[in-house]
Coordinates of C-alpha atoms in Angstrom, one line a residue:
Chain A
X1 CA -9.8 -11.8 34.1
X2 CA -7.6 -10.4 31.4
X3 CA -7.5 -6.9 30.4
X4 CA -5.3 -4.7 27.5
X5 CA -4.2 -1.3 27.8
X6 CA -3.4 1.3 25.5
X7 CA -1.8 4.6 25.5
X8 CA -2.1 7.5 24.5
X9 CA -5.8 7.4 23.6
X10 CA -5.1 9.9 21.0
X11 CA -2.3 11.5 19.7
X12 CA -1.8 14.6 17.1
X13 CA 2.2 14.6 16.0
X14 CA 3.6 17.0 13.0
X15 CA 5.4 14.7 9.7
X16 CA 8.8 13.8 10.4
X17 CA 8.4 13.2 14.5
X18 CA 8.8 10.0 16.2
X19 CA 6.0 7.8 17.7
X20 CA 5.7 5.5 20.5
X21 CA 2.5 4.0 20.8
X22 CA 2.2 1.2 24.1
X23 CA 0.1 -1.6 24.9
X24 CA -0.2 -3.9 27.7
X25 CA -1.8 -6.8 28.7
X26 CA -3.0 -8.1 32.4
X27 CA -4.1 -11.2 33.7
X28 CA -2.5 -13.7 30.9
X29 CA 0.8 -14.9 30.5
X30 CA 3.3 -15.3 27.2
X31 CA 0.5 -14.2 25.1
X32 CA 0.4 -13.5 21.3
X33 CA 0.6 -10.0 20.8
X34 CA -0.7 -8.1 17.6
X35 CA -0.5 -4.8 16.5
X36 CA -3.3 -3.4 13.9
X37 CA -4.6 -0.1 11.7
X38 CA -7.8 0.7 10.8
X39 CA -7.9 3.7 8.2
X40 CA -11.4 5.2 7.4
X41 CA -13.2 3.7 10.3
X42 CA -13.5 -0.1 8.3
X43 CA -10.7 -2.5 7.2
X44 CA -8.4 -3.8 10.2
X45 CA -4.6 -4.1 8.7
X46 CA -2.7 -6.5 10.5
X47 CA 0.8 -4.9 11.1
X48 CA 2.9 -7.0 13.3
X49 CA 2.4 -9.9 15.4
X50 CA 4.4 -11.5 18.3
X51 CA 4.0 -15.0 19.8
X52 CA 7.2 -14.9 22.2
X53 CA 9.3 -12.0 23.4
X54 CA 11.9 -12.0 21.0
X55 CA 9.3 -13.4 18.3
X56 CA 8.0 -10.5 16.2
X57 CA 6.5 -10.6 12.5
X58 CA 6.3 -7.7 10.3
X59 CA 3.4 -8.2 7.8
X60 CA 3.5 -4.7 5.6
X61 CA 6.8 -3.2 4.7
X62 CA 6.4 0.0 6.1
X63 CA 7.6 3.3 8.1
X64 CA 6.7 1.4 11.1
X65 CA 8.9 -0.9 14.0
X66 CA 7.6 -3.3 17.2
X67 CA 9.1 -4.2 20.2
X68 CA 8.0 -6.6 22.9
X69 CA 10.7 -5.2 26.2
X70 CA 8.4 -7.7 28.2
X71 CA 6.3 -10.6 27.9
X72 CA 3.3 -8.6 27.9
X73 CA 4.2 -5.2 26.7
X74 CA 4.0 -4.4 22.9
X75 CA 5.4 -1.2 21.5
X76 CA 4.5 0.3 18.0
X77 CA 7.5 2.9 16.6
X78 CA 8.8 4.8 14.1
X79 CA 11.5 7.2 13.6
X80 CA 9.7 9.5 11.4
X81 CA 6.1 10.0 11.0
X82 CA 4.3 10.4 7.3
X83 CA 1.0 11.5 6.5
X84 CA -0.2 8.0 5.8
X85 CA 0.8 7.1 9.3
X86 CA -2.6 8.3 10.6
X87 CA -5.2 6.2 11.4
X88 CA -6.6 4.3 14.4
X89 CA -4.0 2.1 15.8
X90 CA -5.4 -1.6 17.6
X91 CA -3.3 -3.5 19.7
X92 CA -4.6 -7.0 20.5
X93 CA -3.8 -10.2 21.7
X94 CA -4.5 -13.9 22.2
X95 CA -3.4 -16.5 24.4
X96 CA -1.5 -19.7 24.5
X97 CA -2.9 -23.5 23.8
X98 CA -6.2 -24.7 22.3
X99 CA -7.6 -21.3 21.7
X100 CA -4.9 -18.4 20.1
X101 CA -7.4 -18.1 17.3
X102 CA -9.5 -15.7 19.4
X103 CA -8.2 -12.6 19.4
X104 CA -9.3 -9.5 22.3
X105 CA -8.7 -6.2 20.8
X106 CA -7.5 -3.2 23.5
X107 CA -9.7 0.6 23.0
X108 CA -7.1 2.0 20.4
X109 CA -4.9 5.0 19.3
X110 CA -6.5 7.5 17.7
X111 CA -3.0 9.0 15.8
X112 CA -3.6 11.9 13.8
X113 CA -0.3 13.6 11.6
X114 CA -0.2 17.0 10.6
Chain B
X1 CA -4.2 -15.5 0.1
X2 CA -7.6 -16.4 1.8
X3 CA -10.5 -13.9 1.7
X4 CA -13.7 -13.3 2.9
X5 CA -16.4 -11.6 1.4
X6 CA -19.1 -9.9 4.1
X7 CA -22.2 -8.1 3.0
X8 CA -24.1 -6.0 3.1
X9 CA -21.4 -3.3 3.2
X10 CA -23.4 -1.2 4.8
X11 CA -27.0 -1.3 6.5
X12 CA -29.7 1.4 7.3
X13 CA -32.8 0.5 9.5
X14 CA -35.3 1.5 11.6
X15 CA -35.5 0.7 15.2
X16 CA -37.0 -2.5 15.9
X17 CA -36.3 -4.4 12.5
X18 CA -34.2 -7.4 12.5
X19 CA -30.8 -7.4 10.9
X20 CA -29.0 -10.2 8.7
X21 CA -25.5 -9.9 7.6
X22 CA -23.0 -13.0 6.5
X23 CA -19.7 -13.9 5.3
X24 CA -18.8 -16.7 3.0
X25 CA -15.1 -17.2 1.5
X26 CA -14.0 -20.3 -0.7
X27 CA -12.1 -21.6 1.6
X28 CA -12.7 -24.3 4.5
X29 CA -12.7 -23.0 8.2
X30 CA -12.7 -24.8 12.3
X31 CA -14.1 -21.3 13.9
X32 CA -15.9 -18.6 12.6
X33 CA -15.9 -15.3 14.8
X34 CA -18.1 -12.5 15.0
X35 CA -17.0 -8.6 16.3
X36 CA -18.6 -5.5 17.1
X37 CA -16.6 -2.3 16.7
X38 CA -18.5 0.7 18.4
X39 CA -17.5 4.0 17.1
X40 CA -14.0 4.9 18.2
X41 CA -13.6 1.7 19.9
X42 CA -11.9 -1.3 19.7
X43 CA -13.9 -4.3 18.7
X44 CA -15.1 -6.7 21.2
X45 CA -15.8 -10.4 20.5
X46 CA -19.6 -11.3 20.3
X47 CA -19.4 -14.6 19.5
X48 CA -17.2 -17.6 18.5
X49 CA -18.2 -20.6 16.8
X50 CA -16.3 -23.8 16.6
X51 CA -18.8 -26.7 15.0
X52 CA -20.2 -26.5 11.4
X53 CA -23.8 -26.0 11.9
X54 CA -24.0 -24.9 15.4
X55 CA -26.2 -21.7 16.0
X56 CA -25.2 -19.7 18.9
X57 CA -27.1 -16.8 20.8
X58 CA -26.1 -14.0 22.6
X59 CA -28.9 -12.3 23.6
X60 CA -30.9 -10.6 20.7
X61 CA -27.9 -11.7 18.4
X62 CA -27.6 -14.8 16.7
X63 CA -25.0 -16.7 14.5
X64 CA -24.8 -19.4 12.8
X65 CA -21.5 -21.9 11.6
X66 CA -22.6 -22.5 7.9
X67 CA -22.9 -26.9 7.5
X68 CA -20.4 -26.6 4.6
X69 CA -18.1 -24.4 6.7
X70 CA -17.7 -21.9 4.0
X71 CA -19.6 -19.0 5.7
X72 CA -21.1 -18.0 8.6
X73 CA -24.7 -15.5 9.6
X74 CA -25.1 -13.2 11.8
X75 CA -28.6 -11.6 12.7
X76 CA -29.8 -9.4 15.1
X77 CA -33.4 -8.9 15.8
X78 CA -35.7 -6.0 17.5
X79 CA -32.7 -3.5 16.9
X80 CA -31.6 -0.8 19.2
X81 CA -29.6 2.7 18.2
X82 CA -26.9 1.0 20.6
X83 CA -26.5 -1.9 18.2
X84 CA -24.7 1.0 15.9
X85 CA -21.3 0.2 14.7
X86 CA -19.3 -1.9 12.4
X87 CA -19.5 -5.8 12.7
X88 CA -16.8 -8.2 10.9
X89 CA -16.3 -11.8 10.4
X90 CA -12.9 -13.7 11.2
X91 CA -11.4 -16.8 10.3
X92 CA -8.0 -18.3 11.6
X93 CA -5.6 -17.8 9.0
X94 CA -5.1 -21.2 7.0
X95 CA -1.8 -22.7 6.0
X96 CA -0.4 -23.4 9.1
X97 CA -0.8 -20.4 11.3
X98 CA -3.4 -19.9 14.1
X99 CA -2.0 -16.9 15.0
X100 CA -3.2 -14.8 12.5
X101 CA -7.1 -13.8 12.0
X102 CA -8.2 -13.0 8.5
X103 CA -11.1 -10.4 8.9
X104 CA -14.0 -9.1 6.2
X105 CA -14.1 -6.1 5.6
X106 CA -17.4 -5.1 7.9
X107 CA -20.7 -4.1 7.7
X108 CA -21.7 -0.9 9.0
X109 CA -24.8 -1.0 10.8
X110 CA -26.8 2.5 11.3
X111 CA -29.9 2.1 13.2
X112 CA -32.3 5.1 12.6
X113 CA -34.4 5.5 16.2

């Protein structure tokens, strides 16, 4: 069965410090790959998505990068954090042929910034 | 771009009542699926429907793939405080794209014991 992994489960990190935030995925191959952020505990924000290792979408203009190093490892960045950075961070992911429109969401980031 | 519109926004009951909460857009969709984020959690898929009309169930919860394929029910009946948390609707983005989900924007259930 498939599984996705996230770390850290939470994170506190002062303005103006870099993030890493990782995500991986077991038990699939070549799988979409999304990254998310819920603010307020309601709306989910679609980020980025992937669909192939050197295939990655940015949906909001922001202070925020993604990286997929390896077919199923997806890596949320940024250079410099902002107080609008925090929130709860979702990766998830879905898989190839008749059924990428379901999507598994992983437990989450909780990032906080100070 | 394509929208969904969920309600009730938010829910307050008493242990043991039934819940009903839907989602309806303007728009024409293939699947309609149905999530359940507990607190601090990530949400997890409850269930998926793929055929205007059908009514699936997954144990006390129930939804149903609206015949004009323009919304979609969920319902939930003899509540328990563990059925607590946030519940959203999701359609496959249209316009090309499966990859992309469009959610509502959730309906927070709190289930007084």
């Amino acid at each position: 069965s498939q599984t996705i992994h996230q770390w850290p489960a939470t994170l506190v990190q002062p303005v103006g410090s870099p993030l890493s935030l990782e995500c991986t995925v077991e038990g699939t191959s070549n799988p979409n790959l999304y990254w998310y952020r819920q603010a307020a505990g309601r709306g989910l924000q679609l980020l980025f998505y992937s669909i192939g290792i050197d295939q990655i979408s940015s949906e909001v203009p922001q202070n925020l990068s993604a990286s997929r190093p390896q077919d199923r490892q997806f890596i949320l960045s940024s250079k410099k954090l902002l107080l609008s950075d925090s929130g709860f961070y979702l990766c998830a992911w879905s898989g190839q042929g008749s059924r990428t429109d379901t999507q598994y969401f992983g437990p989450g980031t909780r990032l906080t910034v100070l | 771009g394509q929208q969904l519109n969920q309600s009730p926004q938010s829910m307050f009951i008493q242990e043991g009542e039934d819940v009903s909460m839907n989602c309806t857009s303007s728009s024409i969709f293939n699947t309609w699926l149905w999530y359940k984020q507990d607190p601090g959690e990530g949400p997890v898929l409850l269930i998926a429907l793929y055929k205007a009309g059908e009514l699936t169930s997954n144990g006390r919860l129930t939804a149903q793939f609206g015949i004009t394929r323009k919304d979609s029910f969920l319902n939930i009946s003899a509540s328990i405080p563990s059925d607590v948390g946030i519940y959203f609707c999701a359609v496959p983005n249209s316009g090309g794209s499966n990859y992309k989900l469009t959610f509502g924007k959730g309906t927070l259930l709190t289930v007084n014991p």
